[in-house]
Amino acid sequence: MFPKKLDRYIMKKFITTFFVALVLIIGIVIIFDVSEKIDNFVSKQAPLHGIIFDYYLNFVPYFVNMFSPLFVFITVIFFTAMMASNSEIVAILSCGISYRRMMVPYLVSAAIIASMSLYFNLYVIPHSNVERVAFEEQYVKRRADASGRNIHYQINPGEYVYVENFSRWNNTAYKFTLEKIRNNEIISKLSAESAVWDTTKLCWSLRKYTMREYYDGFDDIIKSGAQLDTALSITVDDFKRGKDYIETLDYDQLRNYIAIQRMRGDADVKFSLIELHKRFALPFSAFILTIMGVALSSKKHRGGIGMTLGIGIALAFIYILFLRFSEMFVYTDTLPPEIALWMPNVIYFFIALYLYRGAQK
């Protein structure tokens, strides 16, 4: 049996090195991020309290989530290569312990980190992103005047909204059209030159509107006027929500939002699906990169751990780049999100399996 003390020894090295690497790299990243955004903070007069607590305190978990595969891989490569350099791996295997059994504390440690990462991805980080995104919108990013053109929404079954252009500055939708369809036939059509969101009544105020109702066997009824207030199951926030909005939704909220987007026929549902699958794919990569890291660094090399660490960092950056590149397959409708976002894990799994079999020999 594998000594329990040795299990604890490897797990302690794994988890301790992981968090030490996090602290060191996060400190460096914050320094570079401050130097990059200092002009925005000064020109827009961002308060020091907001910079520290609203932005950077929430930026840290967001950054850790984004680069967690890199941290796991570097951790495994570093302390395993140190163990191999000190002949600890040779001593473990010489005691009759199999290579497969030696992997158990590594995988247990990876499971702990992956579970924490998954929980943070689904429930903690989205809530911390609310303040971070709001701060970036106010003090860092440049606001766009329009959220889009030629917007089509199905707001309810059989009810379709079309807007030619929406302005964020005056909360106005131009060339507004609402069509109601039943049994593949139009029963009414409401058109307006513009639709302004009334913040006091929380409804849409239509300007220069025309309402036409269609009847079988009867004359159509046409009404028009200068102004008409109407309540719809779509608000001004639905037009203002950008890609950053989905980062502020926890798992349950994101699934509900995807269901609403699919019902509306919203083309931006692809961004929500990317976010959903990425939240699961990133934590799962901890297992793959752990196996790959052990296989690369468990053999003692001449010249120390420099070459092994360099190869490990290169492979980790290629994985993150590959993960980002796979999103382009979704944007271009080449692959569905569930395939594109998991493709890097599948490819790296076979690479890890090949390296693992070679390391056993």
mmCIF file with all atom_site columns, C-alpha atoms in Angstrom, residues 55-260:
data_model
loop_
_atom_site.group_PDB
_atom_site.id
_atom_site.type_symbol
_atom_site.label_atom_id
_atom_site.label_alt_id
_atom_site.label_comp_id
_atom_site.label_asym_id
_atom_site.label_entity_id
_atom_site.label_seq_id
_atom_site.pdbx_PDB_ins_code
_atom_site.Cartn_x
_atom_site.Cartn_y
_atom_site.Cartn_z
_atom_site.occupancy
_atom_site.B_iso_or_equiv
_atom_site.pdbx_formal_charge
_atom_site.auth_seq_id
_atom_site.auth_comp_id
_atom_site.auth_asym_id
_atom_site.auth_atom_id
_atom_site.pdbx_PDB_model_num
ATOM 1   C CA . TYR A 1 55  ? -12.159 46.617 -9.325  1.00 0.00 ? 55  TYR A CA 1
ATOM 2   C CA . TYR A 1 56  ? -9.000  44.824 -8.158  1.00 0.00 ? 56  TYR A CA 1
ATOM 3   C CA . LEU A 1 57  ? -10.614 42.899 -5.315  1.00 0.00 ? 57  LEU A CA 1
ATOM 4   C CA . ASN A 1 58  ? -13.009 41.460 -7.904  1.00 0.00 ? 58  ASN A CA 1
ATOM 5   C CA . PHE A 1 59  ? -10.405 41.302 -10.670 1.00 0.00 ? 59  PHE A CA 1
ATOM 6   C CA . VAL A 1 60  ? -8.287  38.771 -8.759  1.00 0.00 ? 60  VAL A CA 1
ATOM 7   C CA . PRO A 1 61  ? -10.815 35.866 -8.817  1.00 0.00 ? 61  PRO A CA 1
ATOM 8   C CA . TYR A 1 62  ? -11.659 36.684 -12.442 1.00 0.00 ? 62  TYR A CA 1
ATOM 9   C CA . PHE A 1 63  ? -7.990  36.505 -13.429 1.00 0.00 ? 63  PHE A CA 1
ATOM 10  C CA . VAL A 1 64  ? -7.381  33.318 -11.411 1.00 0.00 ? 64  VAL A CA 1
ATOM 11  C CA . ASN A 1 65  ? -10.319 31.679 -13.174 1.00 0.00 ? 65  ASN A CA 1
ATOM 12  C CA . MET A 1 66  ? -9.042  32.681 -16.602 1.00 0.00 ? 66  MET A CA 1
ATOM 13  C CA . PHE A 1 67  ? -5.508  31.347 -16.110 1.00 0.00 ? 67  PHE A CA 1
ATOM 14  C CA . SER A 1 68  ? -6.117  28.517 -13.649 1.00 0.00 ? 68  SER A CA 1
ATOM 15  C CA . PRO A 1 69  ? -4.894  25.867 -16.173 1.00 0.00 ? 69  PRO A CA 1
ATOM 16  C CA . LEU A 1 70  ? -1.580  27.721 -16.444 1.00 0.00 ? 70  LEU A CA 1
ATOM 17  C CA . PHE A 1 71  ? -1.194  27.857 -12.661 1.00 0.00 ? 71  PHE A CA 1
ATOM 18  C CA . VAL A 1 72  ? -1.960  24.153 -12.233 1.00 0.00 ? 72  VAL A CA 1
ATOM 19  C CA . PHE A 1 73  ? 0.455   23.119 -14.962 1.00 0.00 ? 73  PHE A CA 1
ATOM 20  C CA . ILE A 1 74  ? 3.306   25.311 -13.726 1.00 0.00 ? 74  ILE A CA 1
ATOM 21  C CA . THR A 1 75  ? 2.735   24.055 -10.176 1.00 0.00 ? 75  THR A CA 1
ATOM 22  C CA . VAL A 1 76  ? 2.936   20.385 -11.160 1.00 0.00 ? 76  VAL A CA 1
ATOM 23  C CA . ILE A 1 77  ? 5.928   20.918 -13.431 1.00 0.00 ? 77  ILE A CA 1
ATOM 24  C CA . PHE A 1 78  ? 7.850   22.907 -10.819 1.00 0.00 ? 78  PHE A CA 1
ATOM 25  C CA . PHE A 1 79  ? 7.534   20.792 -7.683  1.00 0.00 ? 79  PHE A CA 1
ATOM 26  C CA . THR A 1 80  ? 7.597   17.430 -9.499  1.00 0.00 ? 80  THR A CA 1
ATOM 27  C CA . ALA A 1 81  ? 10.770  18.421 -11.349 1.00 0.00 ? 81  ALA A CA 1
ATOM 28  C CA . MET A 1 82  ? 12.270  19.444 -8.002  1.00 0.00 ? 82  MET A CA 1
ATOM 29  C CA . MET A 1 83  ? 11.352  16.052 -6.548  1.00 0.00 ? 83  MET A CA 1
ATOM 30  C CA . ALA A 1 84  ? 12.911  14.297 -9.562  1.00 0.00 ? 84  ALA A CA 1
ATOM 31  C CA . SER A 1 85  ? 16.039  16.451 -9.281  1.00 0.00 ? 85  SER A CA 1
ATOM 32  C CA . ASN A 1 86  ? 16.370  15.422 -5.627  1.00 0.00 ? 86  ASN A CA 1
ATOM 33  C CA . SER A 1 87  ? 15.868  11.733 -6.605  1.00 0.00 ? 87  SER A CA 1
ATOM 34  C CA . GLU A 1 88  ? 12.603  11.569 -4.627  1.00 0.00 ? 88  GLU A CA 1
ATOM 35  C CA . ILE A 1 89  ? 10.697  10.098 -7.576  1.00 0.00 ? 89  ILE A CA 1
ATOM 36  C CA . VAL A 1 90  ? 13.342  7.383  -7.978  1.00 0.00 ? 90  VAL A CA 1
ATOM 37  C CA . ALA A 1 91  ? 13.101  6.578  -4.282  1.00 0.00 ? 91  ALA A CA 1
ATOM 38  C CA . ILE A 1 92  ? 9.285   6.312  -4.444  1.00 0.00 ? 92  ILE A CA 1
ATOM 39  C CA . LEU A 1 93  ? 9.338   3.961  -7.440  1.00 0.00 ? 93  LEU A CA 1
ATOM 40  C CA . SER A 1 94  ? 12.219  1.922  -5.976  1.00 0.00 ? 94  SER A CA 1
ATOM 41  C CA . CYS A 1 95  ? 10.042  1.079  -2.970  1.00 0.00 ? 95  CYS A CA 1
ATOM 42  C CA . GLY A 1 96  ? 7.771   -0.967 -5.214  1.00 0.00 ? 96  GLY A CA 1
ATOM 43  C CA . ILE A 1 97  ? 5.143   1.747  -5.650  1.00 0.00 ? 97  ILE A CA 1
ATOM 44  C CA . SER A 1 98  ? 3.748   1.808  -9.155  1.00 0.00 ? 98  SER A CA 1
ATOM 45  C CA . TYR A 1 99  ? 3.715   4.926  -11.303 1.00 0.00 ? 99  TYR A CA 1
ATOM 46  C CA . ARG A 1 100 ? -0.077  4.702  -11.490 1.00 0.00 ? 100 ARG A CA 1
ATOM 47  C CA . ARG A 1 101 ? -0.393  4.617  -7.691  1.00 0.00 ? 101 ARG A CA 1
ATOM 48  C CA . MET A 1 102 ? 1.953   7.576  -7.382  1.00 0.00 ? 102 MET A CA 1
ATOM 49  C CA . MET A 1 103 ? -0.516  9.570  -9.495  1.00 0.00 ? 103 MET A CA 1
ATOM 50  C CA . VAL A 1 104 ? -3.312  9.203  -6.905  1.00 0.00 ? 104 VAL A CA 1
ATOM 51  C CA . PRO A 1 105 ? -2.333  12.155 -4.639  1.00 0.00 ? 105 PRO A CA 1
ATOM 52  C CA . TYR A 1 106 ? -1.757  14.262 -7.751  1.00 0.00 ? 106 TYR A CA 1
ATOM 53  C CA . LEU A 1 107 ? -5.250  13.541 -9.046  1.00 0.00 ? 107 LEU A CA 1
ATOM 54  C CA . VAL A 1 108 ? -6.811  14.052 -5.606  1.00 0.00 ? 108 VAL A CA 1
ATOM 55  C CA . SER A 1 109 ? -5.128  17.459 -5.392  1.00 0.00 ? 109 SER A CA 1
ATOM 56  C CA . ALA A 1 110 ? -6.283  18.261 -8.921  1.00 0.00 ? 110 ALA A CA 1
ATOM 57  C CA . ALA A 1 111 ? -9.838  17.262 -7.932  1.00 0.00 ? 111 ALA A CA 1
ATOM 58  C CA . ILE A 1 112 ? -9.740  19.649 -4.965  1.00 0.00 ? 112 ILE A CA 1
ATOM 59  C CA . ILE A 1 113 ? -8.539  22.540 -7.121  1.00 0.00 ? 113 ILE A CA 1
ATOM 60  C CA . ALA A 1 114 ? -10.981 21.673 -9.929  1.00 0.00 ? 114 ALA A CA 1
ATOM 61  C CA . SER A 1 115 ? -13.921 21.526 -7.479  1.00 0.00 ? 115 SER A CA 1
ATOM 62  C CA . MET A 1 116 ? -12.998 24.903 -6.032  1.00 0.00 ? 116 MET A CA 1
ATOM 63  C CA . SER A 1 117 ? -12.564 26.355 -9.514  1.00 0.00 ? 117 SER A CA 1
ATOM 64  C CA . LEU A 1 118 ? -15.913 24.966 -10.676 1.00 0.00 ? 118 LEU A CA 1
ATOM 65  C CA . TYR A 1 119 ? -17.765 26.372 -7.672  1.00 0.00 ? 119 TYR A CA 1
ATOM 66  C CA . PHE A 1 120 ? -16.109 29.757 -8.121  1.00 0.00 ? 120 PHE A CA 1
ATOM 67  C CA . ASN A 1 121 ? -16.870 29.701 -11.856 1.00 0.00 ? 121 ASN A CA 1
ATOM 68  C CA . LEU A 1 122 ? -20.550 28.930 -11.371 1.00 0.00 ? 122 LEU A CA 1
ATOM 69  C CA . TYR A 1 123 ? -21.491 30.992 -8.329  1.00 0.00 ? 123 TYR A CA 1
ATOM 70  C CA . VAL A 1 124 ? -18.759 33.209 -6.819  1.00 0.00 ? 124 VAL A CA 1
ATOM 71  C CA . ILE A 1 125 ? -16.983 34.884 -9.740  1.00 0.00 ? 125 ILE A CA 1
ATOM 72  C CA . PRO A 1 126 ? -20.209 35.951 -11.569 1.00 0.00 ? 126 PRO A CA 1
ATOM 73  C CA . HIS A 1 127 ? -21.312 37.964 -8.523  1.00 0.00 ? 127 HIS A CA 1
ATOM 74  C CA . SER A 1 128 ? -17.881 39.546 -8.126  1.00 0.00 ? 128 SER A CA 1
ATOM 75  C CA . ASN A 1 129 ? -17.950 40.392 -11.838 1.00 0.00 ? 129 ASN A CA 1
ATOM 76  C CA . VAL A 1 130 ? -20.990 42.629 -11.282 1.00 0.00 ? 130 VAL A CA 1
ATOM 77  C CA . GLU A 1 131 ? -18.922 45.318 -9.565  1.00 0.00 ? 131 GLU A CA 1
ATOM 78  C CA . ARG A 1 132 ? -15.891 44.753 -11.810 1.00 0.00 ? 132 ARG A CA 1
ATOM 79  C CA . VAL A 1 133 ? -17.873 45.127 -15.035 1.00 0.00 ? 133 VAL A CA 1
ATOM 80  C CA . ALA A 1 134 ? -19.718 48.179 -13.697 1.00 0.00 ? 134 ALA A CA 1
ATOM 81  C CA . PHE A 1 135 ? -16.401 49.791 -12.759 1.00 0.00 ? 135 PHE A CA 1
ATOM 82  C CA . GLU A 1 136 ? -14.886 49.040 -16.181 1.00 0.00 ? 136 GLU A CA 1
ATOM 83  C CA . GLU A 1 137 ? -17.941 50.481 -17.945 1.00 0.00 ? 137 GLU A CA 1
ATOM 84  C CA . GLN A 1 138 ? -17.637 53.707 -15.972 1.00 0.00 ? 138 GLN A CA 1
ATOM 85  C CA . TYR A 1 139 ? -13.890 54.270 -15.722 1.00 0.00 ? 139 TYR A CA 1
ATOM 86  C CA . VAL A 1 140 ? -12.063 52.025 -18.212 1.00 0.00 ? 140 VAL A CA 1
ATOM 87  C CA . LYS A 1 141 ? -14.016 51.176 -21.330 1.00 0.00 ? 141 LYS A CA 1
ATOM 88  C CA . ARG A 1 142 ? -15.372 53.595 -23.867 1.00 0.00 ? 142 ARG A CA 1
ATOM 89  C CA . ARG A 1 143 ? -19.121 53.353 -24.126 1.00 0.00 ? 143 ARG A CA 1
ATOM 90  C CA . ALA A 1 144 ? -20.605 52.658 -27.514 1.00 0.00 ? 144 ALA A CA 1
ATOM 91  C CA . ASP A 1 145 ? -23.421 54.856 -28.766 1.00 0.00 ? 145 ASP A CA 1
ATOM 92  C CA . ALA A 1 146 ? -25.525 52.028 -30.152 1.00 0.00 ? 146 ALA A CA 1
ATOM 93  C CA . SER A 1 147 ? -26.018 48.474 -29.028 1.00 0.00 ? 147 SER A CA 1
ATOM 94  C CA . GLY A 1 148 ? -26.699 47.245 -32.530 1.00 0.00 ? 148 GLY A CA 1
ATOM 95  C CA . ARG A 1 149 ? -28.632 47.536 -35.745 1.00 0.00 ? 149 ARG A CA 1
ATOM 96  C CA . ASN A 1 150 ? -31.394 45.465 -37.278 1.00 0.00 ? 150 ASN A CA 1
ATOM 97  C CA . ILE A 1 151 ? -32.352 43.815 -34.000 1.00 0.00 ? 151 ILE A CA 1
ATOM 98  C CA . HIS A 1 152 ? -34.913 40.992 -34.140 1.00 0.00 ? 152 HIS A CA 1
ATOM 99  C CA . TYR A 1 153 ? -36.516 39.565 -30.981 1.00 0.00 ? 153 TYR A CA 1
ATOM 100 C CA . GLN A 1 154 ? -39.320 37.164 -30.266 1.00 0.00 ? 154 GLN A CA 1
ATOM 101 C CA . ILE A 1 155 ? -40.497 38.617 -26.951 1.00 0.00 ? 155 ILE A CA 1
ATOM 102 C CA . ASN A 1 156 ? -43.328 36.096 -26.508 1.00 0.00 ? 156 ASN A CA 1
ATOM 103 C CA . PRO A 1 157 ? -44.558 33.124 -28.548 1.00 0.00 ? 157 PRO A CA 1
ATOM 104 C CA . GLY A 1 158 ? -45.984 34.674 -31.699 1.00 0.00 ? 158 GLY A CA 1
ATOM 105 C CA . GLU A 1 159 ? -44.851 38.232 -30.866 1.00 0.00 ? 159 GLU A CA 1
ATOM 106 C CA . TYR A 1 160 ? -41.882 39.632 -32.801 1.00 0.00 ? 160 TYR A CA 1
ATOM 107 C CA . VAL A 1 161 ? -40.087 42.955 -32.354 1.00 0.00 ? 161 VAL A CA 1
ATOM 108 C CA . TYR A 1 162 ? -37.871 44.602 -34.936 1.00 0.00 ? 162 TYR A CA 1
ATOM 109 C CA . VAL A 1 163 ? -35.701 47.682 -34.299 1.00 0.00 ? 163 VAL A CA 1
ATOM 110 C CA . GLU A 1 164 ? -33.569 49.244 -36.994 1.00 0.00 ? 164 GLU A CA 1
ATOM 111 C CA . ASN A 1 165 ? -31.307 51.050 -34.518 1.00 0.00 ? 165 ASN A CA 1
ATOM 112 C CA . PHE A 1 166 ? -31.116 51.620 -30.765 1.00 0.00 ? 166 PHE A CA 1
ATOM 113 C CA . SER A 1 167 ? -29.352 54.561 -29.100 1.00 0.00 ? 167 SER A CA 1
ATOM 114 C CA . ARG A 1 168 ? -27.969 54.067 -25.600 1.00 0.00 ? 168 ARG A CA 1
ATOM 115 C CA . TRP A 1 169 ? -27.731 57.781 -24.927 1.00 0.00 ? 169 TRP A CA 1
ATOM 116 C CA . ASN A 1 170 ? -31.443 58.626 -25.149 1.00 0.00 ? 170 ASN A CA 1
ATOM 117 C CA . ASN A 1 171 ? -32.878 55.102 -24.676 1.00 0.00 ? 171 ASN A CA 1
ATOM 118 C CA . THR A 1 172 ? -34.625 55.268 -28.030 1.00 0.00 ? 172 THR A CA 1
ATOM 119 C CA . ALA A 1 173 ? -35.373 52.504 -30.518 1.00 0.00 ? 173 ALA A CA 1
ATOM 120 C CA . TYR A 1 174 ? -35.812 53.808 -34.066 1.00 0.00 ? 174 TYR A CA 1
ATOM 121 C CA . LYS A 1 175 ? -38.057 52.249 -36.738 1.00 0.00 ? 175 LYS A CA 1
ATOM 122 C CA . PHE A 1 176 ? -39.869 50.119 -34.186 1.00 0.00 ? 176 PHE A CA 1
ATOM 123 C CA . THR A 1 177 ? -42.183 47.286 -35.320 1.00 0.00 ? 177 THR A CA 1
ATOM 124 C CA . LEU A 1 178 ? -44.220 44.797 -33.288 1.00 0.00 ? 178 LEU A CA 1
ATOM 125 C CA . GLU A 1 179 ? -45.912 41.946 -35.153 1.00 0.00 ? 179 GLU A CA 1
ATOM 126 C CA . LYS A 1 180 ? -48.291 39.357 -33.706 1.00 0.00 ? 180 LYS A CA 1
ATOM 127 C CA . ILE A 1 181 ? -48.551 36.109 -35.638 1.00 0.00 ? 181 ILE A CA 1
ATOM 128 C CA . ARG A 1 182 ? -50.984 33.264 -35.054 1.00 0.00 ? 182 ARG A CA 1
ATOM 129 C CA . ASN A 1 183 ? -51.150 30.074 -37.133 1.00 0.00 ? 183 ASN A CA 1
ATOM 130 C CA . ASN A 1 184 ? -48.591 31.528 -39.559 1.00 0.00 ? 184 ASN A CA 1
ATOM 131 C CA . GLU A 1 185 ? -50.769 34.581 -40.213 1.00 0.00 ? 185 GLU A CA 1
ATOM 132 C CA . ILE A 1 186 ? -50.222 38.175 -39.128 1.00 0.00 ? 186 ILE A CA 1
ATOM 133 C CA . ILE A 1 187 ? -53.076 39.339 -36.908 1.00 0.00 ? 187 ILE A CA 1
ATOM 134 C CA . SER A 1 188 ? -51.673 42.777 -36.033 1.00 0.00 ? 188 SER A CA 1
ATOM 135 C CA . LYS A 1 189 ? -48.768 45.057 -36.815 1.00 0.00 ? 189 LYS A CA 1
ATOM 136 C CA . LEU A 1 190 ? -47.719 48.058 -34.725 1.00 0.00 ? 190 LEU A CA 1
ATOM 137 C CA . SER A 1 191 ? -45.162 50.421 -36.286 1.00 0.00 ? 191 SER A CA 1
ATOM 138 C CA . ALA A 1 192 ? -43.623 53.618 -34.950 1.00 0.00 ? 192 ALA A CA 1
ATOM 139 C CA . GLU A 1 193 ? -40.959 56.073 -35.989 1.00 0.00 ? 193 GLU A CA 1
ATOM 140 C CA . SER A 1 194 ? -39.374 55.666 -32.560 1.00 0.00 ? 194 SER A CA 1
ATOM 141 C CA . ALA A 1 195 ? -39.957 54.021 -29.203 1.00 0.00 ? 195 ALA A CA 1
ATOM 142 C CA . VAL A 1 196 ? -38.625 55.865 -26.153 1.00 0.00 ? 196 VAL A CA 1
ATOM 143 C CA . TRP A 1 197 ? -38.197 54.130 -22.798 1.00 0.00 ? 197 TRP A CA 1
ATOM 144 C CA . ASP A 1 198 ? -40.120 56.033 -20.108 1.00 0.00 ? 198 ASP A CA 1
ATOM 145 C CA . THR A 1 199 ? -38.152 55.668 -16.870 1.00 0.00 ? 199 THR A CA 1
ATOM 146 C CA . THR A 1 200 ? -41.058 56.864 -14.707 1.00 0.00 ? 200 THR A CA 1
ATOM 147 C CA . LYS A 1 201 ? -43.820 54.674 -16.156 1.00 0.00 ? 201 LYS A CA 1
ATOM 148 C CA . LEU A 1 202 ? -41.387 51.819 -17.027 1.00 0.00 ? 202 LEU A CA 1
ATOM 149 C CA . CYS A 1 203 ? -42.954 51.368 -20.444 1.00 0.00 ? 203 CYS A CA 1
ATOM 150 C CA . TRP A 1 204 ? -42.309 52.278 -24.082 1.00 0.00 ? 204 TRP A CA 1
ATOM 151 C CA . SER A 1 205 ? -43.644 55.542 -25.491 1.00 0.00 ? 205 SER A CA 1
ATOM 152 C CA . LEU A 1 206 ? -44.253 55.154 -29.227 1.00 0.00 ? 206 LEU A CA 1
ATOM 153 C CA . ARG A 1 207 ? -43.996 58.267 -31.399 1.00 0.00 ? 207 ARG A CA 1
ATOM 154 C CA . LYS A 1 208 ? -45.878 58.606 -34.717 1.00 0.00 ? 208 LYS A CA 1
ATOM 155 C CA . TYR A 1 209 ? -47.344 55.129 -34.496 1.00 0.00 ? 209 TYR A CA 1
ATOM 156 C CA . THR A 1 210 ? -49.588 53.141 -36.799 1.00 0.00 ? 210 THR A CA 1
ATOM 157 C CA . MET A 1 211 ? -51.575 50.112 -35.633 1.00 0.00 ? 211 MET A CA 1
ATOM 158 C CA . ARG A 1 212 ? -53.091 47.741 -38.173 1.00 0.00 ? 212 ARG A CA 1
ATOM 159 C CA . GLU A 1 213 ? -55.237 44.743 -37.221 1.00 0.00 ? 213 GLU A CA 1
ATOM 160 C CA . TYR A 1 214 ? -56.029 42.076 -39.799 1.00 0.00 ? 214 TYR A CA 1
ATOM 161 C CA . TYR A 1 215 ? -59.367 40.218 -39.951 1.00 0.00 ? 215 TYR A CA 1
ATOM 162 C CA . ASP A 1 216 ? -60.556 37.450 -42.264 1.00 0.00 ? 216 ASP A CA 1
ATOM 163 C CA . GLY A 1 217 ? -63.527 38.528 -44.318 1.00 0.00 ? 217 GLY A CA 1
ATOM 164 C CA . PHE A 1 218 ? -63.653 42.017 -42.798 1.00 0.00 ? 218 PHE A CA 1
ATOM 165 C CA . ASP A 1 219 ? -61.970 45.303 -43.489 1.00 0.00 ? 219 ASP A CA 1
ATOM 166 C CA . ASP A 1 220 ? -58.691 45.827 -41.716 1.00 0.00 ? 220 ASP A CA 1
ATOM 167 C CA . ILE A 1 221 ? -58.703 48.323 -38.855 1.00 0.00 ? 221 ILE A CA 1
ATOM 168 C CA . ILE A 1 222 ? -56.017 50.985 -38.962 1.00 0.00 ? 222 ILE A CA 1
ATOM 169 C CA . LYS A 1 223 ? -55.267 53.367 -36.118 1.00 0.00 ? 223 LYS A CA 1
ATOM 170 C CA . SER A 1 224 ? -52.584 56.027 -35.917 1.00 0.00 ? 224 SER A CA 1
ATOM 171 C CA . GLY A 1 225 ? -51.531 58.807 -33.615 1.00 0.00 ? 225 GLY A CA 1
ATOM 172 C CA . ALA A 1 226 ? -48.737 60.964 -32.306 1.00 0.00 ? 226 ALA A CA 1
ATOM 173 C CA . GLN A 1 227 ? -47.990 59.013 -29.137 1.00 0.00 ? 227 GLN A CA 1
ATOM 174 C CA . LEU A 1 228 ? -48.903 55.689 -27.520 1.00 0.00 ? 228 LEU A CA 1
ATOM 175 C CA . ASP A 1 229 ? -47.663 54.180 -24.270 1.00 0.00 ? 229 ASP A CA 1
ATOM 176 C CA . THR A 1 230 ? -47.366 50.402 -24.295 1.00 0.00 ? 230 THR A CA 1
ATOM 177 C CA . ALA A 1 231 ? -45.954 47.785 -21.940 1.00 0.00 ? 231 ALA A CA 1
ATOM 178 C CA . LEU A 1 232 ? -43.912 44.993 -23.499 1.00 0.00 ? 232 LEU A CA 1
ATOM 179 C CA . SER A 1 233 ? -42.053 42.025 -22.069 1.00 0.00 ? 233 SER A CA 1
ATOM 180 C CA . ILE A 1 234 ? -38.806 43.643 -23.176 1.00 0.00 ? 234 ILE A CA 1
ATOM 181 C CA . THR A 1 235 ? -37.103 46.537 -21.420 1.00 0.00 ? 235 THR A CA 1
ATOM 182 C CA . VAL A 1 236 ? -34.363 49.000 -22.223 1.00 0.00 ? 236 VAL A CA 1
ATOM 183 C CA . ASP A 1 237 ? -31.885 46.762 -20.391 1.00 0.00 ? 237 ASP A CA 1
ATOM 184 C CA . ASP A 1 238 ? -32.389 44.057 -23.034 1.00 0.00 ? 238 ASP A CA 1
ATOM 185 C CA . PHE A 1 239 ? -30.964 46.417 -25.652 1.00 0.00 ? 239 PHE A CA 1
ATOM 186 C CA . LYS A 1 240 ? -28.131 47.650 -23.452 1.00 0.00 ? 240 LYS A CA 1
ATOM 187 C CA . ARG A 1 241 ? -26.795 44.269 -22.379 1.00 0.00 ? 241 ARG A CA 1
ATOM 188 C CA . GLY A 1 242 ? -23.428 43.561 -23.930 1.00 0.00 ? 242 GLY A CA 1
ATOM 189 C CA . LYS A 1 243 ? -21.137 40.549 -23.912 1.00 0.00 ? 243 LYS A CA 1
ATOM 190 C CA . ASP A 1 244 ? -19.883 41.454 -20.429 1.00 0.00 ? 244 ASP A CA 1
ATOM 191 C CA . TYR A 1 245 ? -23.369 40.966 -18.990 1.00 0.00 ? 245 TYR A CA 1
ATOM 192 C CA . ILE A 1 246 ? -23.187 37.166 -19.185 1.00 0.00 ? 246 ILE A CA 1
ATOM 193 C CA . GLU A 1 247 ? -20.056 37.222 -17.016 1.00 0.00 ? 247 GLU A CA 1
ATOM 194 C CA . THR A 1 248 ? -22.202 38.585 -14.159 1.00 0.00 ? 248 THR A CA 1
ATOM 195 C CA . LEU A 1 249 ? -24.710 35.696 -14.229 1.00 0.00 ? 249 LEU A CA 1
ATOM 196 C CA . ASP A 1 250 ? -24.332 32.654 -12.010 1.00 0.00 ? 250 ASP A CA 1
ATOM 197 C CA . TYR A 1 251 ? -25.061 29.166 -13.320 1.00 0.00 ? 251 TYR A CA 1
ATOM 198 C CA . ASP A 1 252 ? -28.845 29.227 -12.793 1.00 0.00 ? 252 ASP A CA 1
ATOM 199 C CA . GLN A 1 253 ? -29.227 32.768 -14.099 1.00 0.00 ? 253 GLN A CA 1
ATOM 200 C CA . LEU A 1 254 ? -27.106 31.964 -17.153 1.00 0.00 ? 254 LEU A CA 1
ATOM 201 C CA . ARG A 1 255 ? -29.200 28.926 -18.052 1.00 0.00 ? 255 ARG A CA 1
ATOM 202 C CA . ASN A 1 256 ? -32.399 30.967 -17.722 1.00 0.00 ? 256 ASN A CA 1
ATOM 203 C CA . TYR A 1 257 ? -30.912 33.733 -19.835 1.00 0.00 ? 257 TYR A CA 1
ATOM 204 C CA . ILE A 1 258 ? -29.920 31.229 -22.536 1.00 0.00 ? 258 ILE A CA 1
ATOM 205 C CA . ALA A 1 259 ? -33.503 29.917 -22.590 1.00 0.00 ? 259 ALA A CA 1
ATOM 206 C CA . ILE A 1 260 ? -34.803 33.480 -23.037 1.00 0.00 ? 260 ILE A CA 1
#
